[in-house]
CSV table of C-alpha atoms and ligand atoms in Angstrom, one decimal:
chain,number,residue,atom,x,y,z
A,1,MET,CA,21.5,-21.1,16.3
A,2,ILE,CA,18.9,-18.5,17.3
A,3,ARG,CA,16.7,-17.5,14.7
A,4,LYS,CA,15.2,-14.1,15.2
A,5,THR,CA,11.8,-13.7,13.7
A,6,ARG,CA,11.7,-11.1,11.0
A,7,LEU,CA,8.9,-10.0,8.9
A,8,PHE,CA,9.2,-10.0,5.2
A,9,THR,CA,5.3,-9.8,4.4
A,10,PRO,CA,3.5,-7.1,2.7
A,11,GLY,CA,1.1,-6.2,5.3
A,12,PRO,CA,1.8,-6.8,8.5
A,13,THR,CA,5.3,-5.3,8.3
A,14,PRO,CA,7.8,-4.9,10.7
A,15,LEU,CA,7.3,-2.5,13.8
A,16,LEU,CA,9.2,0.2,14.6
A,17,PRO,CA,10.1,0.5,18.2
A,18,ALA,CA,9.5,4.2,18.9
A,19,ALA,CA,5.6,3.6,17.8
A,20,GLN,CA,5.5,0.3,20.1
A,21,PHE,CA,6.6,2.0,23.1
A,22,ALA,CA,4.3,5.1,22.2
A,23,MET,CA,1.6,2.4,22.2
A,24,ALA,CA,1.9,0.6,25.2
A,25,ALA,CA,1.9,4.0,27.0
A,26,ALA,CA,-1.1,5.4,25.5
A,27,ASP,CA,-3.8,4.8,28.5
A,28,ILE,CA,-6.1,7.9,27.5
A,29,HIS,CA,-9.7,8.2,27.3
A,30,HIS,CA,-10.6,9.3,23.7
A,31,ARG,CA,-12.6,11.9,25.2
A,32,THR,CA,-10.5,14.3,27.1
A,33,PRO,CA,-8.1,17.0,25.5
A,34,GLU,CA,-5.2,14.7,25.7
A,35,PHE,CA,-6.8,12.4,23.4
A,36,ARG,CA,-7.6,15.7,21.1
A,37,ALA,CA,-4.4,17.0,21.0
A,38,LEU,CA,-3.2,14.0,19.5
A,39,TYR,CA,-5.6,13.2,17.0
A,40,GLN,CA,-5.4,16.4,15.7
A,41,ARG,CA,-1.9,16.3,15.5
A,42,VAL,CA,-1.9,12.8,13.6
A,43,LEU,CA,-4.6,14.2,11.2
A,44,ALA,CA,-2.5,17.0,10.3
A,45,GLN,CA,1.1,14.6,9.9
A,46,LEU,CA,-0.8,12.1,8.1
A,47,LYS,CA,-2.2,14.8,5.6
A,48,GLU,CA,1.5,16.1,5.2
A,49,PHE,CA,2.4,12.4,4.7
A,50,VAL,CA,-0.6,11.9,2.1
A,51,GLY,CA,0.8,15.1,0.5
A,52,SER,CA,-2.9,16.5,0.0
A,53,LYS,CA,-4.4,19.6,1.0
A,54,ASN,CA,-7.3,17.1,1.5
A,55,ASP,CA,-9.0,16.0,4.4
A,56,VAL,CA,-7.6,12.9,5.7
A,57,ILE,CA,-10.1,10.6,7.9
A,58,LEU,CA,-8.8,8.2,10.2
A,59,MET,CA,-10.9,4.9,10.9
A,60,SER,CA,-10.6,2.1,13.6
A,61,CYS,CA,-10.9,-0.9,10.7
A,62,SER,CA,-8.4,-2.9,8.1
A,63,GLY,CA,-7.6,-1.6,5.1
A,64,THR,CA,-11.0,-2.8,3.7
A,65,GLY,CA,-12.9,-1.2,5.5
A,66,ALA,CA,-11.9,2.0,4.0
A,67,MET,CA,-12.3,0.6,0.8
A,68,GLU,CA,-15.5,-0.5,1.6
A,69,ALA,CA,-16.1,3.5,3.1
A,70,SER,CA,-14.9,4.6,-0.4
A,71,VAL,CA,-17.8,2.6,-2.6
A,72,SER,CA,-20.5,3.1,0.4
A,73,ASN,CA,-19.8,6.8,0.3
A,74,LEU,CA,-19.8,7.6,-2.6
A,75,THR,CA,-22.3,5.3,-4.9
A,76,SER,CA,-26.0,4.9,-4.9
A,77,PRO,CA,-27.6,1.6,-6.1
A,78,GLY,CA,-27.7,1.5,-9.8
A,79,ASP,CA,-24.5,3.5,-10.3
A,80,ARG,CA,-22.2,2.5,-13.1
A,81,VAL,CA,-18.8,2.2,-12.0
A,82,LEU,CA,-15.4,0.9,-13.7
A,83,VAL,CA,-13.0,-1.1,-11.9
A,84,LEU,CA,-9.5,-1.9,-12.8
A,85,THR,CA,-8.1,-5.1,-11.7
A,86,ALA,CA,-5.1,-7.1,-12.0
A,87,GLY,CA,-4.8,-8.7,-8.7
A,88,LYS,CA,-6.8,-9.8,-5.8
A,89,PHE,CA,-7.4,-6.3,-4.6
A,90,GLY,CA,-8.8,-5.6,-7.8
A,91,GLU,CA,-11.3,-8.3,-7.3
A,92,ARG,CA,-12.1,-6.6,-3.8
A,93,TRP,CA,-13.4,-3.5,-5.4
A,94,THR,CA,-15.4,-5.3,-8.1
A,95,ALA,CA,-17.0,-7.9,-5.1
A,96,LEU,CA,-17.5,-4.4,-2.9
A,97,ALA,CA,-19.1,-2.4,-5.5
A,98,LYS,CA,-21.7,-5.8,-6.4
A,99,ALA,CA,-22.6,-5.8,-2.8
A,100,TYR,CA,-23.7,-2.2,-3.2
A,101,GLY,CA,-25.6,-2.8,-5.9
A,102,CYS,CA,-23.6,-1.0,-8.3
A,103,GLN,CA,-23.0,-1.7,-12.3
A,104,VAL,CA,-19.7,-2.6,-12.4
A,105,ASP,CA,-17.9,-2.3,-15.7
A,106,VAL,CA,-14.2,-4.2,-15.4
A,107,VAL,CA,-11.1,-3.4,-17.2
A,108,GLU,CA,-8.8,-6.1,-16.3
A,109,ALA,CA,-5.2,-7.6,-17.2
A,110,PRO,CA,-3.8,-11.3,-16.2
A,111,TYR,CA,-2.4,-11.7,-13.0
A,112,GLY,CA,1.1,-10.0,-13.3
A,113,LYS,CA,0.2,-7.8,-15.4
A,114,THR,CA,-0.8,-4.1,-15.5
A,115,PHE,CA,-3.9,-2.8,-17.6
A,116,SER,CA,-3.7,-1.0,-20.6
A,117,LEU,CA,-4.9,2.5,-21.0
A,118,ASP,CA,-6.4,2.2,-24.2
A,119,GLU,CA,-8.6,-0.2,-22.5
A,120,VAL,CA,-9.5,2.1,-20.0
A,121,ARG,CA,-10.6,4.8,-22.4
A,122,ALA,CA,-12.8,2.1,-24.6
A,123,ALA,CA,-14.6,1.1,-21.3
A,124,LEU,CA,-14.9,4.7,-19.5
A,125,LYS,CA,-18.9,5.5,-20.3
A,126,LEU,CA,-20.4,9.0,-20.0
A,127,GLU,CA,-22.1,7.6,-16.8
A,128,THR,CA,-19.5,6.0,-15.1
A,129,ARG,CA,-19.7,7.8,-11.5
A,130,ALA,CA,-16.5,6.0,-10.3
A,131,VAL,CA,-13.3,4.5,-10.8
A,132,TYR,CA,-11.6,2.2,-8.4
A,133,MET,CA,-8.1,1.0,-8.4
A,134,GLN,CA,-4.7,0.0,-6.5
A,135,ALA,CA,-1.8,2.3,-6.9
A,136,THR,CA,0.1,-1.1,-6.2
A,137,GLU,CA,-1.9,-5.0,-6.8
A,138,THR,CA,-0.1,-6.4,-3.7
A,139,SER,CA,-1.2,-9.9,-4.7
A,140,THR,CA,0.6,-10.2,-7.9
A,141,GLY,CA,3.7,-7.3,-7.3
A,142,VAL,CA,2.3,-5.3,-10.0
A,143,ARG,CA,2.9,-1.1,-9.8
A,144,HIS,CA,0.0,0.8,-11.5
A,145,ASP,CA,0.0,3.9,-13.5
A,146,VAL,CA,-2.5,6.2,-11.2
A,147,LYS,CA,-1.5,9.1,-13.0
A,148,GLY,CA,-2.0,8.1,-16.2
A,149,VAL,CA,-5.6,6.9,-15.4
A,150,ALA,CA,-6.1,10.4,-13.9
A,151,ASP,CA,-4.7,12.2,-16.9
A,152,LEU,CA,-7.1,10.0,-19.2
A,153,LEU,CA,-10.4,11.2,-17.0
A,154,LYS,CA,-9.3,14.8,-17.2
A,155,SER,CA,-9.1,14.9,-20.6
A,156,ALA,CA,-11.8,12.9,-21.5
A,157,LYS,CA,-13.8,15.5,-18.7
A,158,SER,CA,-15.1,12.4,-17.0
A,159,GLU,CA,-17.3,13.0,-13.8
A,160,ALA,CA,-15.9,10.1,-12.4
A,161,VAL,CA,-14.2,10.8,-8.8
A,162,LEU,CA,-11.4,8.5,-8.8
A,163,VAL,CA,-10.8,6.2,-5.9
A,164,VAL,CA,-7.2,4.5,-5.2
A,165,ASP,CA,-6.1,1.9,-3.0
A,166,ALA,CA,-2.9,3.2,-2.1
A,167,ILE,CA,-2.9,0.8,0.9
A,168,THR,CA,0.7,-0.3,-0.2
A,169,GLY,CA,1.0,2.2,-2.7
A,170,LEU,CA,2.1,4.9,-0.3
A,171,GLY,CA,5.3,4.9,0.9
A,172,THR,CA,6.6,3.0,-1.7
A,173,THR,CA,5.3,5.0,-4.8
A,174,HIS,CA,5.5,8.3,-5.5
A,175,ILE,CA,1.9,9.5,-5.7
A,176,ASP,CA,0.6,13.6,-6.0
A,177,MET,CA,-3.1,13.3,-5.1
A,178,ASP,CA,-4.0,16.9,-5.8
A,179,ALA,CA,-1.7,17.5,-8.7
A,180,TRP,CA,-2.7,14.5,-10.4
A,181,GLY,CA,-6.2,14.7,-9.7
A,182,VAL,CA,-7.0,11.7,-7.3
A,183,ASP,CA,-10.6,12.1,-4.8
A,184,VAL,CA,-10.0,9.5,-2.5
A,185,LEU,CA,-6.4,7.7,-2.0
A,186,VAL,CA,-6.9,4.9,0.7
A,187,GLY,CA,-4.0,4.2,3.4
A,188,GLY,CA,-3.9,1.3,6.0
A,189,SER,CA,-1.7,1.7,9.2
A,190,GLN,CA,-0.3,-2.3,9.1
A,191,LYS,CA,2.0,-1.7,5.6
A,192,ALA,CA,4.1,1.5,5.1
A,193,VAL,CA,3.8,3.1,8.5
A,194,MET,CA,5.6,0.6,10.5
A,195,ILE,CA,2.7,0.1,12.8
A,196,PRO,CA,0.4,-3.3,13.6
A,197,PRO,CA,-3.3,-3.6,11.6
A,198,GLY,CA,-6.5,-1.5,13.0
A,199,LEU,CA,-6.1,1.6,11.4
A,200,ALA,CA,-6.8,2.6,7.9
A,201,TYR,CA,-7.2,6.4,6.5
A,202,LEU,CA,-8.4,8.0,3.4
A,203,ALA,CA,-7.8,11.3,2.1
A,204,VAL,CA,-10.8,12.6,0.4
A,205,SER,CA,-11.5,16.0,-2.6
A,206,ASP,CA,-14.1,18.2,-2.6
A,207,LYS,CA,-15.3,16.6,-5.6
A,208,ALA,CA,-15.7,13.4,-3.7
A,209,TRP,CA,-17.3,15.3,-0.4
A,210,GLU,CA,-20.0,17.4,-3.1
A,211,ARG,CA,-20.4,14.1,-4.5
A,212,MET,CA,-21.9,12.5,-0.9
A,213,GLU,CA,-24.5,15.2,-0.3
A,214,ALA,CA,-26.2,13.3,-3.0
A,215,THR,CA,-25.3,9.5,-2.7
A,216,TYR,CA,-27.4,7.0,-0.9
A,217,ASN,CA,-26.7,4.3,-0.3
A,218,PRO,CA,-26.7,2.5,3.1
A,219,ARG,CA,-23.6,3.6,5.9
A,220,TYR,CA,-23.5,4.0,9.4
A,221,TYR,CA,-20.2,3.1,11.0
A,222,PHE,CA,-18.1,3.5,8.2
A,223,ASP,CA,-20.1,7.4,7.8
A,224,LEU,CA,-16.8,9.5,6.3
A,225,ARG,CA,-19.4,13.1,6.9
A,226,LYS,CA,-19.8,12.1,10.4
A,227,GLU,CA,-16.3,11.2,11.0
A,228,ARG,CA,-15.3,14.3,9.0
A,229,LYS,CA,-17.4,17.1,11.7
A,230,ASN,CA,-16.2,14.8,14.7
A,231,ALA,CA,-12.6,15.2,13.2
A,232,GLN,CA,-13.0,19.0,12.9
A,233,LYS,CA,-14.0,18.7,16.9
A,234,GLY,CA,-10.8,16.4,17.4
A,235,GLU,CA,-12.6,13.2,17.9
A,236,SER,CA,-13.7,10.5,16.0
A,237,ALA,CA,-17.2,9.6,15.8
A,238,TYR,CA,-17.1,6.1,18.1
A,239,THR,CA,-14.4,4.7,20.4
A,240,PRO,CA,-10.8,5.0,18.1
A,241,ALA,CA,-8.0,2.4,18.4
A,242,VAL,CA,-6.6,4.9,20.5
A,243,ALA,CA,-2.7,3.2,20.9
A,244,LEU,CA,-2.7,3.2,17.3
A,245,ILE,CA,-3.3,6.3,16.9
A,246,ALA,CA,-0.4,7.0,19.6
A,247,GLY,CA,2.0,4.6,17.6
A,248,LEU,CA,0.7,6.3,13.9
A,249,GLY,CA,2.0,9.7,15.7
A,250,ALA,CA,5.2,8.2,17.1
A,251,ALA,CA,5.7,6.3,13.6
A,252,LEU,CA,5.3,9.7,11.7
A,253,ASP,CA,7.3,11.4,13.6
A,254,TYR,CA,10.4,8.7,12.7
A,255,ILE,CA,9.5,9.1,8.8
A,256,ALA,CA,9.6,13.3,9.8
A,257,ALA,CA,12.8,12.5,11.0
A,258,GLN,CA,14.0,10.6,8.1
A,259,GLY,CA,12.8,13.7,6.0
A,260,GLY,CA,15.2,15.9,7.8
A,261,GLY,CA,12.1,16.9,9.8
A,262,ASP,CA,9.8,17.2,6.7
A,263,LEU,CA,7.1,14.7,6.3
A,264,ALA,CA,6.8,14.9,2.6
A,265,THR,CA,10.3,14.4,2.6
A,266,GLY,CA,10.2,11.4,4.9
A,267,ARG,CA,7.7,9.8,2.6
A,268,ALA,CA,10.0,10.3,-0.8
A,269,GLN,CA,12.8,8.9,1.4
A,270,LEU,CA,10.9,5.8,2.3
A,271,VAL,CA,9.5,5.8,-1.4
A,272,GLU,CA,13.4,5.8,-2.2
A,273,ASN,CA,14.3,3.2,0.3
A,274,ALA,CA,11.8,0.7,-1.0
A,275,GLU,CA,12.8,1.5,-4.5
A,276,THR,CA,16.2,0.8,-3.9
A,277,ILE,CA,16.0,-2.5,-1.6
A,278,SER,CA,13.1,-3.5,-4.6
A,279,ALA,CA,16.1,-3.2,-6.9
A,280,MET,CA,18.6,-4.9,-4.9
A,281,MET,CA,16.1,-7.9,-4.5
A,282,ARG,CA,15.2,-8.6,-8.0
A,283,ALA,CA,18.3,-8.2,-9.2
A,284,ALA,CA,19.5,-11.0,-7.1
A,285,VAL,CA,16.2,-13.2,-7.4
A,286,SER,CA,17.0,-12.6,-11.1
A,287,ALA,CA,20.9,-13.6,-11.1
A,288,LEU,CA,20.0,-17.1,-9.3
A,289,GLY,CA,17.9,-17.7,-12.2
A,290,PHE,CA,14.3,-17.0,-10.9
A,291,LYS,CA,11.7,-15.3,-13.0
A,292,LEU,CA,10.0,-11.9,-11.5
A,293,PHE,CA,6.4,-12.7,-11.9
A,294,ALA,CA,5.4,-8.9,-12.9
A,295,PRO,CA,9.2,-8.2,-14.9
A,296,GLU,CA,7.4,-4.8,-16.9
A,297,SER,CA,5.8,-3.0,-13.9
A,298,PRO,CA,6.9,-4.3,-10.9
A,299,ALA,CA,6.3,-2.3,-7.7
A,300,ALA,CA,8.7,-1.3,-4.8
A,301,ALA,CA,6.3,-2.6,-2.5
A,302,VAL,CA,6.9,-6.3,-2.7
A,303,THR,CA,8.5,-8.6,-5.3
A,304,ALA,CA,6.5,-11.8,-6.7
A,305,VAL,CA,8.8,-14.5,-7.8
A,306,LEU,CA,8.1,-18.2,-9.5
A,307,PRO,CA,9.3,-21.2,-8.3
A,308,PRO,CA,11.4,-23.2,-10.8
A,309,GLU,CA,8.6,-25.1,-13.4
A,310,GLY,CA,7.1,-27.7,-11.6
A,311,MET,CA,8.2,-26.8,-7.9
A,312,ASP,CA,5.7,-25.7,-5.2
A,313,SER,CA,6.8,-22.1,-4.1
A,314,GLY,CA,5.5,-22.9,-0.6
A,315,VAL,CA,9.1,-25.1,0.0
A,316,ILE,CA,11.0,-21.8,0.0
A,317,VAL,CA,8.1,-20.1,2.1
A,318,LYS,CA,8.6,-23.0,4.5
A,319,GLU,CA,12.7,-23.1,4.5
A,320,LEU,CA,13.4,-19.4,5.2
A,321,LYS,CA,10.9,-19.7,8.3
A,322,SER,CA,11.8,-23.0,9.3
A,323,ARG,CA,15.8,-22.4,9.2
A,324,PHE,CA,15.8,-18.6,9.6
A,325,ALA,CA,12.2,-17.6,10.6
A,326,ALA,CA,12.1,-15.5,7.8
A,327,VAL,CA,8.5,-15.0,6.8
A,328,ILE,CA,8.4,-14.1,3.5
A,329,THR,CA,4.3,-14.7,1.8
A,330,ASN,CA,3.1,-17.6,-0.5
A,331,GLY,CA,0.8,-16.6,-3.5
A,332,GLN,CA,-3.0,-15.6,-2.6
A,333,GLY,CA,-5.6,-17.4,-3.5
A,334,GLU,CA,-4.8,-19.8,-6.8
A,335,MET,CA,-1.6,-18.2,-6.9
A,336,LYS,CA,-0.9,-20.3,-3.9
A,337,GLY,CA,1.8,-22.3,-4.7
A,338,HIS,CA,2.8,-20.4,-7.7
A,339,LEU,CA,4.7,-17.3,-6.3
A,340,PHE,CA,6.3,-16.5,-3.1
A,341,ARG,CA,6.6,-12.5,-2.4
A,342,ILE,CA,8.8,-10.6,-0.5
A,343,ALA,CA,7.9,-7.4,1.2
A,344,HIS,CA,9.9,-4.2,0.8
A,345,LEU,CA,7.2,-1.7,2.2
A,346,GLY,CA,7.9,0.9,6.1
A,347,TYR,CA,11.0,-0.5,8.1
A,348,PHE,CA,13.0,-2.5,6.2
A,349,ASP,CA,16.6,-1.3,5.3
A,350,TYR,CA,20.1,-2.5,3.7
A,351,LEU,CA,20.7,-5.1,6.0
A,352,ASP,CA,17.3,-6.4,6.0
A,353,THR,CA,17.4,-7.0,2.4
A,354,ILE,CA,21.2,-8.8,2.4
A,355,SER,CA,20.3,-10.9,5.3
A,356,LEU,CA,17.2,-12.5,3.7
A,357,ILE,CA,19.2,-12.7,0.2
A,358,GLY,CA,22.1,-14.8,2.4
A,359,ALA,CA,19.1,-16.8,3.5
A,360,LEU,CA,17.8,-17.9,0.5
A,361,GLU,CA,21.0,-18.8,-1.0
A,362,GLN,CA,21.4,-21.0,2.0
A,363,VAL,CA,17.6,-22.1,1.1
A,364,ILE,CA,19.1,-23.0,-2.5
A,365,TYR,CA,22.2,-24.7,-1.3
A,366,ALA,CA,20.4,-26.9,1.2
A,367,THR,CA,17.1,-28.1,-1.2
A,368,PRO,CA,18.8,-30.7,-3.9
A,369,ALA,CA,15.5,-30.1,-5.7
A,370,LEU,CA,15.6,-26.2,-6.1
A,371,ALA,CA,19.7,-26.4,-6.7
A,372,ALA,CA,19.1,-28.7,-9.2
A,373,ALA,CA,16.2,-26.6,-10.9
A,374,LEU,CA,18.9,-23.3,-11.1
A,375,PRO,CA,21.7,-24.8,-12.4
A,376,GLY,CA,25.0,-22.6,-11.7
A,377,PHE,CA,24.0,-22.0,-8.5
A,378,GLU,CA,26.6,-20.8,-6.5
A,379,PHE,CA,26.8,-18.5,-2.7
A,380,GLY,CA,27.2,-15.4,-3.5
A,381,LYS,CA,25.6,-15.0,-6.9
A,382,ALA,CA,22.8,-13.1,-5.3
A,383,LEU,CA,24.7,-11.1,-2.9
A,384,VAL,CA,26.9,-9.9,-5.2
A,385,ALA,CA,23.9,-8.8,-8.0
A,386,ALA,CA,22.2,-6.6,-4.8
A,387,GLN,CA,25.4,-5.1,-3.8
A,388,LYS,CA,25.8,-4.1,-7.0
A,389,VAL,CA,22.6,-2.5,-6.9
A,390,PHE,CA,23.3,-0.7,-4.0
A,391,ALA,CA,26.3,1.0,-5.0
A,392,GLY,CA,25.5,2.1,-8.6
A,393,ARG,CA,22.4,3.7,-6.8
A,394,LYS,CA,22.2,7.6,-6.9
A,395,PRO,CA,19.2,9.0,-4.1
A,396,ASN,CA,16.1,9.4,-6.9
A,397,GLN,CA,16.6,13.5,-6.9
A,398,ALA,CA,13.2,13.4,-8.9
A,399,ALA,CA,11.0,12.1,-6.4
A,400,LEU,CA,12.7,14.4,-3.6
A,401,ASP,CA,12.3,17.5,-5.7
A,402,ALA,CA,8.9,16.8,-6.1
A,403,ALA,CA,8.0,16.4,-2.5
A,404,GLU,CA,10.0,19.3,-1.6
A,405,GLN,CA,7.3,21.1,-4.6
A,406,LEU,CA,4.7,19.5,-2.7
A,407,ALA,CA,5.8,21.0,0.8
A,408,VAL,CA,6.2,24.3,-0.6
A,409,ALA,CA,2.9,23.9,-2.0
A,410,ALA,CA,1.0,23.1,1.2
A,411,LYS,CA,2.6,26.0,3.1
B,501,PLP,C1,-3.7,-5.0,2.6
B,501,PLP,C2,-4.4,-4.4,1.5
B,501,PLP,C3,-5.8,-4.9,1.6
B,501,PLP,C4,-6.2,-4.0,3.1
B,501,PLP,O1,-6.5,-5.4,3.4
B,501,PLP,P1,-6.7,-5.6,4.9
B,501,PLP,O2,-6.4,-7.0,5.4
B,501,PLP,O3,-8.0,-5.2,5.1
B,501,PLP,O4,-6.0,-4.7,5.5
B,501,PLP,C5,-6.1,-3.6,0.2
B,501,PLP,N1,-5.5,-3.6,-0.5
B,501,PLP,C6,-4.0,-3.8,-0.8
B,501,PLP,C7,-3.6,-3.4,-2.1
B,501,PLP,C8,-3.2,-4.4,0.3
B,501,PLP,O5,-1.9,-4.7,0.4
């Protein structure tokens, strides 16, 4: 049997062919008018994609580089910051803030859950200078309430800047940075924007830019103010990942085309796509008797599933790979063996989703221990559940309307 390799991983995600062609053709120097035209176009597109009037800074690094920049640029040693965490990426904020000498308060929820806003309110102090959180926690498949946290900071009249790692949130969940009052929104290239790893971007509010005038943690390569100055001239401070930037331009063109030429509408379509296929996947695995790891606040970016009691999730990961070349992910860190994760962000469609569900049924059928642990297994159970979800799905008018308003406001 031919087995086409397919990624179902929450970064890197499948590549858009048009972006691959653009990358292969990007034989240009970065201090030329050609590059400046490309860079300015992509920065303008990114702003529309993020849905913000704020400047967007593009950096040649993985997502964590932009996370680090939003700690090193926005804090000084000894600053009190609040981290909201419920997984591996939340823990990364804590580690980063500690590395830069911050005093870190933490609101923690168990893996698979989201934190309570009451606890956030209680942990917020007058001196809190920054709040760090994820929009979606990729290690557990949870969606957090960014708007809830933003509202809470507003009502508490907090001075804190709100920094959101939306690396898997952008393009999978509705975020209105400007209206909600998010100060920094971080994205990464290998997630919903369908290109390889290596670029990160941040939208930065006026309040956050002002904050940077007074903070003094060390920074050099990741100096956001320097990048902003250079971006105004159509350049980056150092040699940028030129090919990835060309790929990003092509990918944003594609996303705009999905929205009839409008990037805000295209992003809303991308969110709707992830919402639909993640709902199909949740219905499919539940119909097979699996338990969802995050049933209360599931992210559309990635679905985390528990293996049957006493079984190692690695069996499913391994069988999907060896039999069908379908690459899903195991649990991260100490969750390895206890979870398997299937991504829905970016360049995935209905057929990808149906195929993977069919392959999962084959894996269960052919693995006696799995079939025994999922009583009542029958071919088609998961597929039927997913088909019903798809057929019953109405386009999410609310999200589309919100995107349209944003597009109008941005004009
Ligand atoms: C992928 C990801 C990151 C960034 O990881 P890198 O490996 O540095 O790109 C950060 N936060 C979340 C939520 C992610 O999914």
